[in-house]
Tab-separated table of C-alpha atoms and ligand atoms in Angstrom:
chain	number	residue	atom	x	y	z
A	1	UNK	CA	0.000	0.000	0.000
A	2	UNK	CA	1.337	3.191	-0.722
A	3	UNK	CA	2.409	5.741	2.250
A	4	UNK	CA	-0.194	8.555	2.109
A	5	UNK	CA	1.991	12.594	2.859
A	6	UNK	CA	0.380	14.140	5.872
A	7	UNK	CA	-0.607	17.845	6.086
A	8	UNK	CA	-2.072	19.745	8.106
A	9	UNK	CA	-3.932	23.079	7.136
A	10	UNK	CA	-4.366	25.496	9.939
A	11	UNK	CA	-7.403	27.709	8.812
A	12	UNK	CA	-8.572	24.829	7.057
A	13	UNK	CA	-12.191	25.570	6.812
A	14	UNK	CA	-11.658	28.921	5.819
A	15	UNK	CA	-11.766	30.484	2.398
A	16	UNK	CA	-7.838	29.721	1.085
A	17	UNK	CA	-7.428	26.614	3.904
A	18	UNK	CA	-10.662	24.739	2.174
A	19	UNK	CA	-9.685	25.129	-1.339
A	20	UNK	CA	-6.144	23.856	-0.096
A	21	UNK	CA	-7.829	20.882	1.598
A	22	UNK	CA	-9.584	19.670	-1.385
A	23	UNK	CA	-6.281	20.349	-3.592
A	24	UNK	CA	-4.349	18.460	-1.108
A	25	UNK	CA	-6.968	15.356	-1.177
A	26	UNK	CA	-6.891	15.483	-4.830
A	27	UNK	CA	-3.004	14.645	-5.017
A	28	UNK	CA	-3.494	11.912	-2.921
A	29	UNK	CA	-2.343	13.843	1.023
A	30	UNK	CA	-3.904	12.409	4.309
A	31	UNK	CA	-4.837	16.130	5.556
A	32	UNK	CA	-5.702	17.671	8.843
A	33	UNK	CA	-7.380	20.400	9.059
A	34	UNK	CA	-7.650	22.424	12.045
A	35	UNK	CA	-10.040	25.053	12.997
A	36	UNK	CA	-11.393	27.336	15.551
A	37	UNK	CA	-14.308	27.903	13.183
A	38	UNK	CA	-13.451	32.067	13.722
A	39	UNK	CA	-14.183	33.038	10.394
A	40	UNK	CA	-14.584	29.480	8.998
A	41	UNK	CA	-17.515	27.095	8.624
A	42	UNK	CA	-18.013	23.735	8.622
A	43	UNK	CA	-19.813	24.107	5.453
A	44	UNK	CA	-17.165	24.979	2.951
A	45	UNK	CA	-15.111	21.539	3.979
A	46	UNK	CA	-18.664	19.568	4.312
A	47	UNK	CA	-18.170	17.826	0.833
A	48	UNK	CA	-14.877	16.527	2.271
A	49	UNK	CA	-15.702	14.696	5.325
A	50	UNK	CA	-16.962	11.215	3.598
A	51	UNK	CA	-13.281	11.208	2.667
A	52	UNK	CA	-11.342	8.639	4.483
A	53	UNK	CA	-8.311	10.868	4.130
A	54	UNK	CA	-9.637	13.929	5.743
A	55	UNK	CA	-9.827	14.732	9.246
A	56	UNK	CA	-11.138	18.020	10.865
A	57	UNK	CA	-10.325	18.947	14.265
A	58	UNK	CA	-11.468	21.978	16.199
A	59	UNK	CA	-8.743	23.779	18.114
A	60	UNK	CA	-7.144	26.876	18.357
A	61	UNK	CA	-3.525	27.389	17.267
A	62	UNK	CA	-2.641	29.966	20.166
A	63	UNK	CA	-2.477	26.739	22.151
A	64	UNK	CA	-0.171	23.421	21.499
A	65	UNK	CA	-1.111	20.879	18.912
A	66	UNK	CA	0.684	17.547	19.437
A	67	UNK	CA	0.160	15.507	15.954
A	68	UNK	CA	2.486	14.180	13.639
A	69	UNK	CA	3.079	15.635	9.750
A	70	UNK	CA	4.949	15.350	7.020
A	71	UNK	CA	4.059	19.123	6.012
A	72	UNK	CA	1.744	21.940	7.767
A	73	UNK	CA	0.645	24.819	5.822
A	74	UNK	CA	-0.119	27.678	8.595
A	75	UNK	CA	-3.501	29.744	7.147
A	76	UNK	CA	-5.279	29.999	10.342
A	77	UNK	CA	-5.846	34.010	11.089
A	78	UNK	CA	-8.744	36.053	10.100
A	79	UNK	CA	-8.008	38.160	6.853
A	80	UNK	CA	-10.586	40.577	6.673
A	81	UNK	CA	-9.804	43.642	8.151
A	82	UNK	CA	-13.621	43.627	9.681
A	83	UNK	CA	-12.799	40.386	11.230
A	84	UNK	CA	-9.379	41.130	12.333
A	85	UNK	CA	-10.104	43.931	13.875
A	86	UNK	CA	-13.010	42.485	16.094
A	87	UNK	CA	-10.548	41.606	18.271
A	88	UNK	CA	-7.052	42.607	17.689
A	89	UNK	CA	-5.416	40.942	20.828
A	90	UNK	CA	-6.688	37.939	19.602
A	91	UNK	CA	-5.563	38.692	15.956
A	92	UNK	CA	-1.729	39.119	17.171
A	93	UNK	CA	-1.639	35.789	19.228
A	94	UNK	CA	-3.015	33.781	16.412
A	95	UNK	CA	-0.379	35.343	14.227
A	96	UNK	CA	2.693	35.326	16.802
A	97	UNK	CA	2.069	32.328	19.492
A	98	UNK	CA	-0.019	30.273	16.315
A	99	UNK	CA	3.158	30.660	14.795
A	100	UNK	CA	5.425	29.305	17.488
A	101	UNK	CA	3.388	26.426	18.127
A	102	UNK	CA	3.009	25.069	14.589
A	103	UNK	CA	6.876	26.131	14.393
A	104	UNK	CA	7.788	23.931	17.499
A	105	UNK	CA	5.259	21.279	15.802
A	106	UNK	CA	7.431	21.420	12.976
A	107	UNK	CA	10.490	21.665	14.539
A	108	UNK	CA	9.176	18.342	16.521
A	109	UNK	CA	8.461	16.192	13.802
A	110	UNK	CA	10.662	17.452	10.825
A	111	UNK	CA	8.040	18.478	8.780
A	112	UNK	CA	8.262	21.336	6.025
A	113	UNK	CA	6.417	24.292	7.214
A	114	UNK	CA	4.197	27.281	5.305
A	115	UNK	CA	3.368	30.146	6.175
A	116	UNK	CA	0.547	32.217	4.793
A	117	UNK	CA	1.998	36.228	4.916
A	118	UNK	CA	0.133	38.878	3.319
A	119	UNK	CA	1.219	41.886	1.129
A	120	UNK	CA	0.070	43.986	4.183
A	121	UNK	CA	3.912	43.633	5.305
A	122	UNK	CA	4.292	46.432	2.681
A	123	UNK	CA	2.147	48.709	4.457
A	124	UNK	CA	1.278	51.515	2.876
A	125	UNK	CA	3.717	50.656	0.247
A	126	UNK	CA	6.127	54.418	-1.332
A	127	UNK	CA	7.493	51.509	-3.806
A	128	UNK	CA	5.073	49.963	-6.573
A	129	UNK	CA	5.133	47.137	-7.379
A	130	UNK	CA	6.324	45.611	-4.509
A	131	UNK	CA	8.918	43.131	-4.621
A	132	UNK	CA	9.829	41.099	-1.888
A	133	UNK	CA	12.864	43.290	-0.891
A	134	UNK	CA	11.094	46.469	-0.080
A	135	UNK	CA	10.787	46.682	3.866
A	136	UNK	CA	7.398	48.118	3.530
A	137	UNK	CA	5.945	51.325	5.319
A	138	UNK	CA	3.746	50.121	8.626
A	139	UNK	CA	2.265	51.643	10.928
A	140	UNK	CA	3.139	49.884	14.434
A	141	UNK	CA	0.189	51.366	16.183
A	142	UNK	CA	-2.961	51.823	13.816
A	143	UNK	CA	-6.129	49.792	14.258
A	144	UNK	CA	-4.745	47.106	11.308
A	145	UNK	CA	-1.315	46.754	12.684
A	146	UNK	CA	-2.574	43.633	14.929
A	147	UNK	CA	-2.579	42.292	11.793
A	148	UNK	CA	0.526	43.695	9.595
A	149	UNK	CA	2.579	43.509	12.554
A	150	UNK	CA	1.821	40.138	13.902
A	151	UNK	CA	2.392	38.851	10.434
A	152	UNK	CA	5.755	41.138	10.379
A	153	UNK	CA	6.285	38.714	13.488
A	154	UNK	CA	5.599	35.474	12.120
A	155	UNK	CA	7.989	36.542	9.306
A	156	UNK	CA	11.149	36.650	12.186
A	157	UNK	CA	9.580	33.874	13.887
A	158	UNK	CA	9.951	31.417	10.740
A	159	UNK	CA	13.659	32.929	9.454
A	160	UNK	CA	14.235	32.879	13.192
A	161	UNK	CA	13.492	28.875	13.585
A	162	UNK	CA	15.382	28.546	10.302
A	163	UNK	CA	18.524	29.722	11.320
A	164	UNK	CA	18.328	28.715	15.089
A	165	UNK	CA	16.623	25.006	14.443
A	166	UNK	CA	17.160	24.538	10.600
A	167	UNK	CA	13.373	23.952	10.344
A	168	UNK	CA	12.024	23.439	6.836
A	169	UNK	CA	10.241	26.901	5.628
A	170	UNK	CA	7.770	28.292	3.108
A	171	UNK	CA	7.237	31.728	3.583
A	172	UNK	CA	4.554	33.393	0.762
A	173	UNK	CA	3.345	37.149	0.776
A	174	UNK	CA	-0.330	36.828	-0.574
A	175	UNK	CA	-1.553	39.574	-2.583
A	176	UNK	CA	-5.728	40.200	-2.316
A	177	UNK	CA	-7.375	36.948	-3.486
A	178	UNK	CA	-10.922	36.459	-4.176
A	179	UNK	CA	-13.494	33.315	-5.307
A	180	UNK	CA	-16.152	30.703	-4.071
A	181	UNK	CA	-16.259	30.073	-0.730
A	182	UNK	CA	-15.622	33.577	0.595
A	183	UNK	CA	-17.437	34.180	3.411
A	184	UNK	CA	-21.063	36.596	1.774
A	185	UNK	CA	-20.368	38.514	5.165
A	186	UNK	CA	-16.744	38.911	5.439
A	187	UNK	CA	-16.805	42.548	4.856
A	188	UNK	CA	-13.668	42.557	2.048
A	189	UNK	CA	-14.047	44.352	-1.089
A	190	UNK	CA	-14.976	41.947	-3.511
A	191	UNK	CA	-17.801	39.747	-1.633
A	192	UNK	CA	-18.908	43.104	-0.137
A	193	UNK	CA	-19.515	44.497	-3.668
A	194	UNK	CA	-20.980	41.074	-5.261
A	195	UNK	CA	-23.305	40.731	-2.751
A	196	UNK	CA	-24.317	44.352	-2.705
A	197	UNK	CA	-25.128	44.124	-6.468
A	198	UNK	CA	-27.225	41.368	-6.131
A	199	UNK	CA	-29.377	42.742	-3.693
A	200	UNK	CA	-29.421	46.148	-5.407
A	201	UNK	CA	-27.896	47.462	-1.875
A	202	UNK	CA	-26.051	50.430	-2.398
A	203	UNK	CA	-22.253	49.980	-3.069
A	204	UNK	CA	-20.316	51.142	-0.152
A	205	UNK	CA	-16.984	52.794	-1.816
A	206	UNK	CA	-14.581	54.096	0.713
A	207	UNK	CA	-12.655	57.273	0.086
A	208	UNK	CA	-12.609	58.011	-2.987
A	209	UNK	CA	-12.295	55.102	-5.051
A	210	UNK	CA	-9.093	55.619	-6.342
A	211	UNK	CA	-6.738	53.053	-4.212
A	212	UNK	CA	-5.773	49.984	-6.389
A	213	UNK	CA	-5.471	46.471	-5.878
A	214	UNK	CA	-4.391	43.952	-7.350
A	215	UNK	CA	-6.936	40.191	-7.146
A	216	UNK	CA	-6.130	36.986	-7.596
A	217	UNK	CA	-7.860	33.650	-8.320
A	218	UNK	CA	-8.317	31.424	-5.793
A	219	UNK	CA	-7.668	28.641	-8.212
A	220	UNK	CA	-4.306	30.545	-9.199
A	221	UNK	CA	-3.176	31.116	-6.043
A	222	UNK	CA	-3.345	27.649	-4.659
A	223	UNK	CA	-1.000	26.649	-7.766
A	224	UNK	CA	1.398	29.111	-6.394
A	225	UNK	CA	1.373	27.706	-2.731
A	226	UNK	CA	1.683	24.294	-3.890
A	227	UNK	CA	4.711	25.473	-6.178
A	228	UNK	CA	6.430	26.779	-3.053
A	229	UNK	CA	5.641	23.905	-0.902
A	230	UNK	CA	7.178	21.470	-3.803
A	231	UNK	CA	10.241	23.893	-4.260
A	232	UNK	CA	14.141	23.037	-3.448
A	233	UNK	CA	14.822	23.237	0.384
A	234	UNK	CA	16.369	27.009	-0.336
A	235	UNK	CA	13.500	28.455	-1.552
A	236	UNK	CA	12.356	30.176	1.687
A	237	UNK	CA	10.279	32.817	0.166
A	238	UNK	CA	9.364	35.138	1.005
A	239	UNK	CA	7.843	35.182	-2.147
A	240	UNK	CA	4.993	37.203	-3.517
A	241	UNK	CA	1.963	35.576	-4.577
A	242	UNK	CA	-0.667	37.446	-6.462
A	243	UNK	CA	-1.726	38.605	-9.354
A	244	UNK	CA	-0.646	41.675	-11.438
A	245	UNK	CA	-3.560	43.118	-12.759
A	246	UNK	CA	-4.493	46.643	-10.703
A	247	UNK	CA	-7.583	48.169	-10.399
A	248	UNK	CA	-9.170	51.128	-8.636
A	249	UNK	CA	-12.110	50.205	-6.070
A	250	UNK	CA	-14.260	52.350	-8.870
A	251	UNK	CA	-12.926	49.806	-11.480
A	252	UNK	CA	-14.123	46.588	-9.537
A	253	UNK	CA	-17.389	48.480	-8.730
A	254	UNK	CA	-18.322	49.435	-11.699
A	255	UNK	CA	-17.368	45.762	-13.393
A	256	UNK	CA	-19.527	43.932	-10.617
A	257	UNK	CA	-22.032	46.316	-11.501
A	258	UNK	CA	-21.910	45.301	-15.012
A	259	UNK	CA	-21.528	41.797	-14.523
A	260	UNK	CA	-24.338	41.130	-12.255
A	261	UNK	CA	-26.883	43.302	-14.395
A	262	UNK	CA	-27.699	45.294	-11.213
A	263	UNK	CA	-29.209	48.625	-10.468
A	264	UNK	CA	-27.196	49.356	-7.489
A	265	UNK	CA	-25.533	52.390	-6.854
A	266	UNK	CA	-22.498	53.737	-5.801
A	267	UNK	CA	-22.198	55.755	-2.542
A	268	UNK	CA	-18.861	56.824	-0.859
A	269	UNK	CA	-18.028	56.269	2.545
A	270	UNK	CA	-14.940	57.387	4.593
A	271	UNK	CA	-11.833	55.580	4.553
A	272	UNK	CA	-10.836	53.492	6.937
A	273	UNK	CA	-7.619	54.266	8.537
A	274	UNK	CA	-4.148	53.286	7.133
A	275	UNK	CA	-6.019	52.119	4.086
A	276	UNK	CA	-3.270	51.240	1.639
A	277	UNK	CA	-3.657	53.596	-1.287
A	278	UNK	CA	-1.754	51.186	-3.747
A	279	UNK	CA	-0.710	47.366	-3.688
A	280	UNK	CA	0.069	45.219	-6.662
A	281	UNK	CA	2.830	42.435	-6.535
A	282	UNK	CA	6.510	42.224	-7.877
A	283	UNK	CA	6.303	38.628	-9.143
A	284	UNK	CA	9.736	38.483	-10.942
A	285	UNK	CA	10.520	35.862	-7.785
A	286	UNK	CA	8.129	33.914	-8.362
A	287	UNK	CA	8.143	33.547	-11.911
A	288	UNK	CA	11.333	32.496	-11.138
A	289	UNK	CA	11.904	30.512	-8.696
A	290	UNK	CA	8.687	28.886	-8.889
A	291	UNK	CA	7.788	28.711	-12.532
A	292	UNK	CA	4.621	30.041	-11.479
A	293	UNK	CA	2.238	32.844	-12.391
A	294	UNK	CA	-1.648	33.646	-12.501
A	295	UNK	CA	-3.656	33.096	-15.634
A	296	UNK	CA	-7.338	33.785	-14.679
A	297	UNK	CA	-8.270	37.508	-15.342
A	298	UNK	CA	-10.290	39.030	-13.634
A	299	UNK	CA	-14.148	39.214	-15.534
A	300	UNK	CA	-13.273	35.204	-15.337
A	301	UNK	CA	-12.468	34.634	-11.788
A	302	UNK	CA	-15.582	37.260	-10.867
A	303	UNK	CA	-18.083	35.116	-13.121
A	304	UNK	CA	-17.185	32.269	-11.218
A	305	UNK	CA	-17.004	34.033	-7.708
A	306	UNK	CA	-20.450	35.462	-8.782
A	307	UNK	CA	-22.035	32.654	-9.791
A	308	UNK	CA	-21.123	30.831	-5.979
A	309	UNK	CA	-23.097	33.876	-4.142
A	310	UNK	CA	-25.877	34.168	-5.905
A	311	UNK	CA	-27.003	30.536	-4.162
A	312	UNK	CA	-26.821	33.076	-1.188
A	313	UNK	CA	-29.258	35.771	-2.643
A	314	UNK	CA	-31.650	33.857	-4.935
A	315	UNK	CA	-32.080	30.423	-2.695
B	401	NAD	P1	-10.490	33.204	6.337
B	401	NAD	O1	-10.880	34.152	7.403
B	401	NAD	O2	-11.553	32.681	5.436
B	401	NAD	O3	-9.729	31.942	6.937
B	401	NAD	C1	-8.993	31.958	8.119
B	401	NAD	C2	-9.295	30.678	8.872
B	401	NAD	O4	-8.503	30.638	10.073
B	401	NAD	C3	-10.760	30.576	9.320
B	401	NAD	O5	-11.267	29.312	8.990
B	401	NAD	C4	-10.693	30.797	10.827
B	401	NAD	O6	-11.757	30.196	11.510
B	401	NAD	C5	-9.334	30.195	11.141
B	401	NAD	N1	-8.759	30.661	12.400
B	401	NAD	C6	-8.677	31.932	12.854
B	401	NAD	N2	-8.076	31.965	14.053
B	401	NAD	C7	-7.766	30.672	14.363
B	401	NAD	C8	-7.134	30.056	15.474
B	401	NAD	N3	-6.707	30.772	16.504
B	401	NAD	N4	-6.978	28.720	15.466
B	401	NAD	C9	-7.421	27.976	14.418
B	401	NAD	N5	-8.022	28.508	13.343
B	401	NAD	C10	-8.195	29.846	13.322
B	401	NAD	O7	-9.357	33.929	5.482
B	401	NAD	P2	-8.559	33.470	4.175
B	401	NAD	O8	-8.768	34.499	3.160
B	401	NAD	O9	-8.841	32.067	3.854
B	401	NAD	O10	-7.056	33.606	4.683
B	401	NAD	C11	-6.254	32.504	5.024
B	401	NAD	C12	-4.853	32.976	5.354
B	401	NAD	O11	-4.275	33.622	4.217
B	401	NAD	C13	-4.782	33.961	6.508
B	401	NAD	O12	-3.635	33.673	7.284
B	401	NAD	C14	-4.628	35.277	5.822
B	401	NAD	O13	-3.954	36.206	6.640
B	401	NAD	C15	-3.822	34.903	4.597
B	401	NAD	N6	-4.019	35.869	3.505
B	401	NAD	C16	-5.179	35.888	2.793
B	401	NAD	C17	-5.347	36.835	1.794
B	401	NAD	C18	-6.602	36.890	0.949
B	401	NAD	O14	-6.738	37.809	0.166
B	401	NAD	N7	-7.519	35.951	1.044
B	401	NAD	C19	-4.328	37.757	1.524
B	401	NAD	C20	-3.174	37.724	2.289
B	401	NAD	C21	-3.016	36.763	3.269
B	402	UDP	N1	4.672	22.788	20.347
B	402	UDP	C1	3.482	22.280	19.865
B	402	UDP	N2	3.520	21.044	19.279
B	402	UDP	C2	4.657	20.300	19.171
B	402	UDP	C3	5.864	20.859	19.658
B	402	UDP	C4	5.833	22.110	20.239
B	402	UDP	O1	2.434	22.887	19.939
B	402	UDP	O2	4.593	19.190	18.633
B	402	UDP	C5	4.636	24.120	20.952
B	402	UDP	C6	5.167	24.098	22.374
B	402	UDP	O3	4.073	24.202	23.243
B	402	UDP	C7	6.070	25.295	22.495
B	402	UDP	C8	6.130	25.889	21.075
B	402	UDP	O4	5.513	24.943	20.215
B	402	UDP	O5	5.491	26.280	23.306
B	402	UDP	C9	7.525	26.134	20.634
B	402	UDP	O6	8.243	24.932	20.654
B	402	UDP	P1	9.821	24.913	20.760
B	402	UDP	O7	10.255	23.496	20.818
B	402	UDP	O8	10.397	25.747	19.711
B	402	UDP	O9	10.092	25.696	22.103
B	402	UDP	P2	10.083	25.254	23.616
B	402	UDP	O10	9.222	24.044	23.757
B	402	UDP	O11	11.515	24.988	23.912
B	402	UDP	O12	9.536	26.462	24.294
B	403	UDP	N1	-13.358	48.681	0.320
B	403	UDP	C1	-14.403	49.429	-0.200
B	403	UDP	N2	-15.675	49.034	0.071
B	403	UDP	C2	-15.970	47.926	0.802
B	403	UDP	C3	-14.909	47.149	1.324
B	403	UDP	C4	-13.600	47.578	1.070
B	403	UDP	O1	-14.199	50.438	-0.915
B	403	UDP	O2	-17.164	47.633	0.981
B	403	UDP	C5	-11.979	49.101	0.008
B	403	UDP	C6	-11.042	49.177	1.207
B	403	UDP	O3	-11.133	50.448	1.822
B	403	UDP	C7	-9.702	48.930	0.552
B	403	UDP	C8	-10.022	47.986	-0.608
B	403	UDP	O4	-11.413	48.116	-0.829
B	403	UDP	O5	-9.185	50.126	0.022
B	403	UDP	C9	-9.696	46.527	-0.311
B	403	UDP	O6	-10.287	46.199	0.922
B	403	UDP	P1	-10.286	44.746	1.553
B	403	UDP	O7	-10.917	44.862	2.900
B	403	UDP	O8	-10.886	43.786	0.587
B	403	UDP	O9	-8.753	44.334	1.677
B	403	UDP	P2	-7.416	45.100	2.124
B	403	UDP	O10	-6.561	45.047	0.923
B	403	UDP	O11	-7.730	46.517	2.516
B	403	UDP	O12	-6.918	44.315	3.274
């Protein structure tokens, strides 16, 4: 009989951890997922459970986990800055004692370890594009540093265990990344606008429309993460993952808009502090090192993402 990988997905039964699972399943990994059900739900791993080789365990990361691995891919940690911000205490520990227990985890058993960073280490970024070697421009003290900051702290933690314990890392910086499975509440731009438009609710732009980002495929992005995590032993990362296509918040608006056939309208609403103005990814690296970059544009990946929350509004 052939010897199944183990992974474990912290965050599993979120938006990127469930789309991971069923990747992972699909090329043939015994997975464990692991959840505090946060910002998760049961529901987007349901289809998995009559799977012999998935397992899902509730627990929360801030405290030990005692298992065995061959790799653990570290996702657990709210992402939207609504959620986040709920409460920020809690945001930092998941990011910096999460990290030190799936670290000693994989210092424990040898396994190869990923970590799930976020362009937000740029900060409000004076460089554009961003490539990995730009230090960013944070704000150690704002209402979304719990987040940019603990994530800034994961970042030592894993070089940290690399140098002091020679553990096995995978460190990507995730650019925006949007599809099926996002949570209809989660309060980030693109399920916030989707589900506005099909319910002819107003679209809440804040400020004045004219920050960019840059969105990427769910599909897309798990290619890149399992690129990394299949990548020599010296590829550390970090390594931006993304894709390069930018777009004002009156772009995306006005192309959900379009795309849904709705009558909403627009309305503007302040900006939220330390809002980025600007973000889209270097991916040189990556292109690189991991042979890897998107290919879904943008009208595709929103038909698709579209398509998943209207079950939400018509059903
Ligand atoms: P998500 O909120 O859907 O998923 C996060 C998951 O982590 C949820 O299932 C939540 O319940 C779980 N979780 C939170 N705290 C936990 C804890 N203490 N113990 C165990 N589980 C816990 O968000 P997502 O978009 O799937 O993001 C996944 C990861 O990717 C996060 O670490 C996020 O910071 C990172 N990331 C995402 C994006 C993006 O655009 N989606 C961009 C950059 C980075
Ligand atoms: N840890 C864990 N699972 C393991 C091994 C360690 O959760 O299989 C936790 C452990 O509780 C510790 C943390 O990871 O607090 C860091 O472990 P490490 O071995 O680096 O440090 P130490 O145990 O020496 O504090
Ligand atoms: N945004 C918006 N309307 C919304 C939600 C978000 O205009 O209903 C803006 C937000 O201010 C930010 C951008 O969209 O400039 C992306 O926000 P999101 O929360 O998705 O992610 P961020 O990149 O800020 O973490």
């Amino acid at each position: 009989m052939k010897i199944k990988k183990r992974a474990i997905v912290t965050g599993g039964a979120g938006f990127l951890g469930s789309h991971l699972c069923e990747r992972l399943l699909q090329l043939e990994y015994e997975v464990l997922c692991v959840d505090n059900y946060f910002t998760g739900r049961r529901a987007n791993v349901e289809h998995l459970l009559t799977n012999t080789s998935f397992e899902l365990m509730r627990h929360d990361i801030t405290f030990p986990l005692y298992v065995e691995a061959d790799e653990i891919y570290n996702l657990a940690c709210p992402a939207s800055p609504v959620h986040y911000q709920f409460d920020p205490v809690q945001t930092t520990k998941v990011n910096v004692m999460g990290a030190i227990n799936m670290l000693g985890l994989a210092k424990r058993v040898k396994a190869r370890i990923f970590q799930a960073s976020t362009s937000e280490v740029y900060g409000n970024p004076a460089v554009h594009p961003q490539p990995e070697s730009y230090r960013g421009d944070v704000n150690p003290i704002g209402i979304r540093s719990c987040y940019d900051e603990g994530k800034r702290c994961a970042e030592t933690l894993f070089f940290d265990y690399y140098r002091q314990h020679n553990v096995d890392i995978k460190v990507a910086r995730i650019f925006n990344t949007y599809g099926p499975r996002m949570h209809p509440n989660d309060g980030r731009v693109v399920s916030n606008f989707i589900m506005q438009s099909l319910k002819g609710e107003d679209i809440t732009i804040y400020g004045d429309g004219m920050q960019t980002r840059s969105f990427c495929y769910v599909d897309d992005l798990i290619n890149g993460f399992l690129a990394l995590m299949s990548a020599p032993r010296d590829v550390t990362g970090p390594i931006n993952l993304g894709n390069p296509g930018e777009f004002t918040m009156r772009d995306l608006a006005e192309k959900t808009i379009e795309m849904t056939g709705s009558s909403s309208k627009i309305v503007y609403l302040p900006l939220p502090e330390d809002d980025p103005m600007q973000r889209k990814p270097d991916l040189t690296l990556a292109k690189r090192a991991l042979e890897w970059e998107p290919k879904i544009r943008l009208e595709q990946g929103l038909a698709e993402t579209i398509k998943y929350f209207e079950k939400y509004v018509y059903e």
